[in-house]
Structure formats: C-alpha cells, structure tokens
Short mmCIF file of C-alpha atoms in Angstrom, two decimals:
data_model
loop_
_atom_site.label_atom_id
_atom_site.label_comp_id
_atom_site.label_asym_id
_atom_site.label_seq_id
_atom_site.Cartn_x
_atom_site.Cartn_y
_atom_site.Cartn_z
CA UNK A 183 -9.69 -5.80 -9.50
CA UNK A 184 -11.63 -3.05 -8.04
CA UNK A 185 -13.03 -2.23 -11.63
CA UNK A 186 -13.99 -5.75 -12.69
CA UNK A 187 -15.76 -5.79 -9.03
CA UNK A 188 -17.64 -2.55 -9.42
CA UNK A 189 -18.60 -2.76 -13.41
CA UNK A 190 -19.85 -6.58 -12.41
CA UNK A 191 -22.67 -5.39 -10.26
CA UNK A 192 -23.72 -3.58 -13.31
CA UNK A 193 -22.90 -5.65 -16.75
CA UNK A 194 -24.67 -8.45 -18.13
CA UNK A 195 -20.97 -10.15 -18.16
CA UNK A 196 -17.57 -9.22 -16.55
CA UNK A 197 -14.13 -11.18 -17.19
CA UNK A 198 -11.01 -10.28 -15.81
CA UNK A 199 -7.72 -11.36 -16.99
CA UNK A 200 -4.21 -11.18 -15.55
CA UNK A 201 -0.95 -11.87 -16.93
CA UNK A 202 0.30 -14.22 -14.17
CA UNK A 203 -1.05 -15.14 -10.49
CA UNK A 204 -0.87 -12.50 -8.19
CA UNK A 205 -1.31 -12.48 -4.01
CA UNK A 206 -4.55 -11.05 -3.13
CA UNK A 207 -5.21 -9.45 -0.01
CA UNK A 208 -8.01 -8.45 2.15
CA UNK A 209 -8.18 -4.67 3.25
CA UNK A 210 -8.58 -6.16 7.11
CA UNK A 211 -7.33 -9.25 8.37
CA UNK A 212 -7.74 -10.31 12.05
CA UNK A 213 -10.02 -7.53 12.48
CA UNK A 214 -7.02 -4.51 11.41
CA UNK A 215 -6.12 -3.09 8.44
CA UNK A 216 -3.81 -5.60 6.61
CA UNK A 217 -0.60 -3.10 6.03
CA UNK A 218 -0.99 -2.38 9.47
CA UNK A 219 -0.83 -6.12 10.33
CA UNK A 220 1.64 -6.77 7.92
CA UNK A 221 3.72 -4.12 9.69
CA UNK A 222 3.31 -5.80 12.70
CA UNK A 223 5.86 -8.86 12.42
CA UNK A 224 9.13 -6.41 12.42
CA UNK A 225 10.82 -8.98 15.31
CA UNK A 226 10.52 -12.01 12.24
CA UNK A 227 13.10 -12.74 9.28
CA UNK A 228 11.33 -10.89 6.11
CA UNK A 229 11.36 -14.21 4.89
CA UNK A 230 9.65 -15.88 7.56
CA UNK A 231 7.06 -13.05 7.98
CA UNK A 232 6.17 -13.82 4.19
CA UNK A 233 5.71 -17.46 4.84
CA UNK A 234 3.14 -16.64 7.43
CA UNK A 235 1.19 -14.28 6.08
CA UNK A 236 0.68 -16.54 2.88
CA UNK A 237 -0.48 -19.06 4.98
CA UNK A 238 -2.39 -17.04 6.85
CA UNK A 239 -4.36 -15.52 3.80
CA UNK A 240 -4.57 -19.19 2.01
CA UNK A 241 -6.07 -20.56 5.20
CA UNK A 242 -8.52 -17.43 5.52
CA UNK A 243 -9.79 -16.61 2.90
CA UNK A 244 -8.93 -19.49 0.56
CA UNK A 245 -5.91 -20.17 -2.56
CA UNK A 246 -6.30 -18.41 -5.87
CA UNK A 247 -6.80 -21.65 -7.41
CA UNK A 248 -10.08 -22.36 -5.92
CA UNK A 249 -11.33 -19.23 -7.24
CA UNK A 250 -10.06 -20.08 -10.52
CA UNK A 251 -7.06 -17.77 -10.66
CA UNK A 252 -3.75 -18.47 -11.68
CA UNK A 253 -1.45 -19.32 -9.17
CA UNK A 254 1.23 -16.94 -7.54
CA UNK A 255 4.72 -17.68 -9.17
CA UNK A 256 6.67 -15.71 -6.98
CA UNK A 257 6.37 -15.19 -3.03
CA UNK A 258 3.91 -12.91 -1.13
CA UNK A 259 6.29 -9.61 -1.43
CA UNK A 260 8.12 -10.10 -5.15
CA UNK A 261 5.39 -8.22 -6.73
CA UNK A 262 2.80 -5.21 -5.09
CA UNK A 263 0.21 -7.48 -3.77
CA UNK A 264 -3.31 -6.68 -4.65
CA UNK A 265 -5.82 -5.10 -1.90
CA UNK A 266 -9.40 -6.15 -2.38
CA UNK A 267 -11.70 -7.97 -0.08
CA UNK A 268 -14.26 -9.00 -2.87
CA UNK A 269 -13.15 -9.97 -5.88
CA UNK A 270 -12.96 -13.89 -4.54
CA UNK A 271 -16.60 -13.45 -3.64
CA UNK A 272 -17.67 -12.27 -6.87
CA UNK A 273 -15.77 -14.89 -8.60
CA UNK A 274 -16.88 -17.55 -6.90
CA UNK A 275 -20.64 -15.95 -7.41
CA UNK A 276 -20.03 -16.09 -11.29
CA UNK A 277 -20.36 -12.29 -11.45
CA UNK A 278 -16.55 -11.82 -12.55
CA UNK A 279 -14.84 -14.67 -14.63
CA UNK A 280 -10.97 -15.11 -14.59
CA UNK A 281 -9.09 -15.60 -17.36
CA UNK A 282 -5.59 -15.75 -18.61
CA UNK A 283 -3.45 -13.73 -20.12
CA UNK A 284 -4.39 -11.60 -23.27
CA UNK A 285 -2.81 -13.17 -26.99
CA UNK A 286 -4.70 -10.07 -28.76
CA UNK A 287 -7.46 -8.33 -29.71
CA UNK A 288 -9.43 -6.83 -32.82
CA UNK A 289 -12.76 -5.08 -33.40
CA UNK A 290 -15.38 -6.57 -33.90
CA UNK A 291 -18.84 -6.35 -35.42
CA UNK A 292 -20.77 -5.07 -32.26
CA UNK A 293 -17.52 -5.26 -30.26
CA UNK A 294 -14.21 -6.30 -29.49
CA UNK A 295 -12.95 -9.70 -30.09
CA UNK A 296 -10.50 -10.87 -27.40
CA UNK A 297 -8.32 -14.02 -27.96
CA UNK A 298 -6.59 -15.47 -24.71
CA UNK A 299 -3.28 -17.03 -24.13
CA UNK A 300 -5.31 -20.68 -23.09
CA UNK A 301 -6.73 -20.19 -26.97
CA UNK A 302 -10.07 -19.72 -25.91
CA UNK A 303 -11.84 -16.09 -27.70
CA UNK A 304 -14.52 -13.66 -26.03
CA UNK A 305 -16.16 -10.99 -27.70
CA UNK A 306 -16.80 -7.53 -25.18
CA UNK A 307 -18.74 -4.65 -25.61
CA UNK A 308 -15.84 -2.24 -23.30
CA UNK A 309 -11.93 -3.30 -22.48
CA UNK A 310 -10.76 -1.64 -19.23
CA UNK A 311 -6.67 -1.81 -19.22
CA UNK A 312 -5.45 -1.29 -15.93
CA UNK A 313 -1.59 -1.49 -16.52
CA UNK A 314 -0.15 0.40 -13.79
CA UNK A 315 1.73 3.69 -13.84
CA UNK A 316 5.06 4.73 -16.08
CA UNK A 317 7.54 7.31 -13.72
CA UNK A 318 7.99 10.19 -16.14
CA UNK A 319 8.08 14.22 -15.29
CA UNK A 320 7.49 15.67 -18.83
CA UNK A 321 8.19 19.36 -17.05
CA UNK A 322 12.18 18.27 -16.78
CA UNK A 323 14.00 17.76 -19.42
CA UNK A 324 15.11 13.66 -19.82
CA UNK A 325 18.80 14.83 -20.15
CA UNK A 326 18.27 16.10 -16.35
CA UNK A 327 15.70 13.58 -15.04
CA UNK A 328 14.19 10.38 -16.74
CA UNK A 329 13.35 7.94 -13.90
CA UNK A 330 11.07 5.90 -16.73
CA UNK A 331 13.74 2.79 -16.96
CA UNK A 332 15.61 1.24 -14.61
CA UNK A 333 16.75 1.89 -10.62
CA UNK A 334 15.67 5.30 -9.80
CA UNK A 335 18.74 6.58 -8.11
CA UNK A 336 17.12 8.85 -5.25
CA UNK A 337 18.42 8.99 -1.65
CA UNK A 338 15.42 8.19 0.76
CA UNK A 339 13.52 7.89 -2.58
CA UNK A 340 13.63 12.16 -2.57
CA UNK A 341 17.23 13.16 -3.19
CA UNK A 342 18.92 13.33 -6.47
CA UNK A 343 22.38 13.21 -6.59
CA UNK A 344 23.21 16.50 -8.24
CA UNK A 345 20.53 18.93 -8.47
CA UNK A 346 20.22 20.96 -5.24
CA UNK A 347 17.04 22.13 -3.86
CA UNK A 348 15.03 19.22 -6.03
CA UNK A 349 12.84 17.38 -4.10
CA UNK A 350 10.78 14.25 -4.92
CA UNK A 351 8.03 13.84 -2.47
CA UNK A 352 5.90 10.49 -2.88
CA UNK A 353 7.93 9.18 -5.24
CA UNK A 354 7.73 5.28 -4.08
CA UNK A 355 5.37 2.98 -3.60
CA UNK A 356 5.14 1.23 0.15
CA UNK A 357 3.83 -1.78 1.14
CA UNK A 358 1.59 0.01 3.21
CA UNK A 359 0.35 3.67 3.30
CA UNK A 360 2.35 6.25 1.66
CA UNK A 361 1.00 9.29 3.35
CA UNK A 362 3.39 8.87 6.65
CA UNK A 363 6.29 8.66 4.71
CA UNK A 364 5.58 11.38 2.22
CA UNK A 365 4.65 13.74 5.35
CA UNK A 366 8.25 12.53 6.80
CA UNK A 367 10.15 13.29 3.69
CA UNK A 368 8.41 16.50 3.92
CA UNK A 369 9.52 17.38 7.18
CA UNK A 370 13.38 16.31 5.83
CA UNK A 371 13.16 18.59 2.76
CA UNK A 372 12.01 21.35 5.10
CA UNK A 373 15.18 20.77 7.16
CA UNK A 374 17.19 20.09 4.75
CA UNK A 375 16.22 23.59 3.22
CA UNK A 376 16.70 25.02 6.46
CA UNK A 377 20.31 23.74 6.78
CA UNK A 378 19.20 21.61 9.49
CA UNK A 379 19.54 18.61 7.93
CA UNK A 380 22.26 17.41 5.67
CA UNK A 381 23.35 13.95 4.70
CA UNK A 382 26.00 11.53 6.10
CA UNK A 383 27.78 11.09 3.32
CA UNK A 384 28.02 11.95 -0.32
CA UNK A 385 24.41 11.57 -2.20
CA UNK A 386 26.10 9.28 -5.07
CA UNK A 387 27.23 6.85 -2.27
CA UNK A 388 24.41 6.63 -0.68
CA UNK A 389 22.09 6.29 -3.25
CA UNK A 390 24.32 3.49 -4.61
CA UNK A 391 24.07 1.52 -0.99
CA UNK A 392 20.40 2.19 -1.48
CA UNK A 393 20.06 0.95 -4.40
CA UNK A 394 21.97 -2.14 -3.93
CA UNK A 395 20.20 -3.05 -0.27
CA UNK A 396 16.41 -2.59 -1.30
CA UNK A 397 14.24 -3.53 1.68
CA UNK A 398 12.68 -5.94 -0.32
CA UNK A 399 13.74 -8.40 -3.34
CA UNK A 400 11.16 -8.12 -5.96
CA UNK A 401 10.99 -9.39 -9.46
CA UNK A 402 12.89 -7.11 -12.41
CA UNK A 403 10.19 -5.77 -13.78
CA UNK A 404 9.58 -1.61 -14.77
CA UNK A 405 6.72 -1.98 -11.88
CA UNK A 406 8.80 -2.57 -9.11
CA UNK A 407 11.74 -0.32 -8.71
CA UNK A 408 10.38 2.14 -6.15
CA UNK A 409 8.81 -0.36 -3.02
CA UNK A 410 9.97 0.36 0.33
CA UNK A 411 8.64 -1.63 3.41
CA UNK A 412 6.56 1.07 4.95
CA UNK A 413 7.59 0.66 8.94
CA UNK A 414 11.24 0.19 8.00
CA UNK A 415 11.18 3.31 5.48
CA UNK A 416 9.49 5.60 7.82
CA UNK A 417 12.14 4.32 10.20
CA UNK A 418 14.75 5.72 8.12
CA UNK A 419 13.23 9.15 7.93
CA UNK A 420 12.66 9.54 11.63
CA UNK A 421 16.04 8.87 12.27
CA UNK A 422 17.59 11.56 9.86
CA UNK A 423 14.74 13.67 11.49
CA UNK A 424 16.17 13.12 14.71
CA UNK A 425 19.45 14.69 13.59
CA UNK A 426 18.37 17.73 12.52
CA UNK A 427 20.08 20.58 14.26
#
C-alpha cells in the first residue's frame, strides 16, 4: 500500500491489486498512534475489542467498499492489518485504482500484460510484488532449524527446545511495535545466559502450551504463525524478568 501510494504521485497510472479484502488502518486514530490505541482496550473480551475497533475505523474513516476495495472476509485481527493513512484518499482521488486478484501475467510489447481474476486485462510498464516475508536462516542447517512451514515451535517466540545458548531475537510479528518486546527478550537471553533466568518447566512443554493458546486466532496461512498481541506479549516477558535471580 505504501508503494502504490508513493509511485502514484509519480506515474501516469497506478493500480493496486490484492488477493482478498484486508482491514486498513490509520497510523493515528483519536489523535494516538493506532497500536497504542489498540493496546488500550486490555479490560474488553478480544472479541469485543475487535468489534469496536471495526466499527470505529468503518465509521471514521469509511468501509473498503466505498473505496472500491474488496471487502474483509475475516475479522479485524485474523490477518496483520494494514497501516496506512492514505491509500483511501488516493483511491478515492483516482490516483491508485483497486483491483482484484491477479489470474496471470505475460510480457508484453512495451510492457507487461496483466489479466485479473474479475477477467478484465491491464497492460503496465513496472509490477511491484509485495508478498510478504518467508522465515528461513540459510546460516543453519534445515536438519537443525527450518521455521519456513508450519508453527514455529519457540518458547516466548526466542527459545528452541534443544539447542542451548540459541537465541531468536525479533522473531514475531506484533500487533503493535516490535522493538519493546525484542529489547525484553533481550534482557531474558541476557539472564538467561547469566543463570539468572531459567524456565518453569521443560521448553518442549511449554512451547507446546504456546503453541496451542496463541493470543490471537488468525487464519492458516504461512503469513501468520508468529503474531503476538503486543501488550499481552511484553506482559509475558516482564514477568519472567521479574524472576530473575
């Protein structure tokens, strides 16, 4: 979104397409920073809180529909919601057109043709694909480490279950900022080093309640197997902080 925002104040023509409907959010709302607002409704059901804030954001700043996006399939929370506070603006100014899904695409004398899943075709000078990240660590060998499908089986999404002194720091993806946490999981790994810090229990059981409680149900998809609801993740750290010897 931020690309089809910039390049539009630029090209003659910008179209963005996206594979299904997808919540868009402001980076303020109410005057503060929306992940800090979103953190804000702790004392709420998760469920409830989502209910809110997608009213809140359809009543603000408009539905995705009457920009001419797809609609969301899936609550406010199922996927990593997108942060941008312009792309209805340009949309609705003609400078970036939405479009479905993409069916394919060829070259194309002077360009690339694009065909779309509604059957209508485009031809482009330039394709951006912004398709997200893959979890791999080509420095460890996959027979030790491969993280690239399925549940990533981490304890506080840093702690492996059988290689000592390994540490994966910023390895998940909050639904808010990930600098306080990865600072936090810092501070554990330096205590843990230390042997000031140890955990309760075996890793394997842990990371097997982990895995089964996720703080948030999301859709099963290779995108979403590392959220963590920021205030309730940075909770958890703090607390194994606070029993460090």
């Amino acid at each position: 979104c931020d690309c089809a925002v910039e390049t539009s104040r630029v090209a003659a023509r910008v179209d963005i397409s996206w594979r299904r409907g997808y919540w868009l959010v402001p980076k303020f709302l109410l005057g503060q920073p929306v992940d800090k607002l979103a953190g804000s409704g702790g004392l709420l059901p998760r469920r409830l809180q989502a209910r809110l804030f997608a009213w809140l954001l359809n009543r603000i700043q408009g539905t995705n529909e009457a920009a001419g996006f797809a609609k969301p399939d899936h609550q406010i929370g199922e996927t990593h919601p997108t942060v941008n506070s312009e792309l209805y603006y340009f949309a609705r100014h003609g400078k970036v057109k939405p479009r479905p899904d993409i069916a394919s695409f060829t070259g194309a004398e002077g360009g690339l043709e694009v065909a779309f899943t509604d059957g209508s075709t485009q031809s482009y000078d330039t394709i951006i694909a912004c398709t997200g990240y893959q979890i791999t660590h080509p420095f460890l060998a996959k027979s030790l480490i491969d993280f690239e499908q399925g549940p990533v089986p981490l304890y506080l999404k840093m702690l492996p279950a059988h290689w000592q002194r390994l540490y994966f720091i910023g390895l998940f993806q909050p639904l808010g900022c990930i600098w306080p946490g990865a600072e936090l999981q810092s501070k554990l790994a330096a205590l843990h080093l230390q042997g000031r810090w140890k955990p309760k229990r075996d890793l394997p059981t842990l990371i097997e309640q982990e895995l089964r409680h996720p703080d948030i149900a999301q859709i099963n998809t290779p995108r979403h197997t590392i959220t963590v609801d920021d205030p309730a993740f940075r909770k958890r750290l703090r607390a194994e902080i606070a029993r460090a010897s």
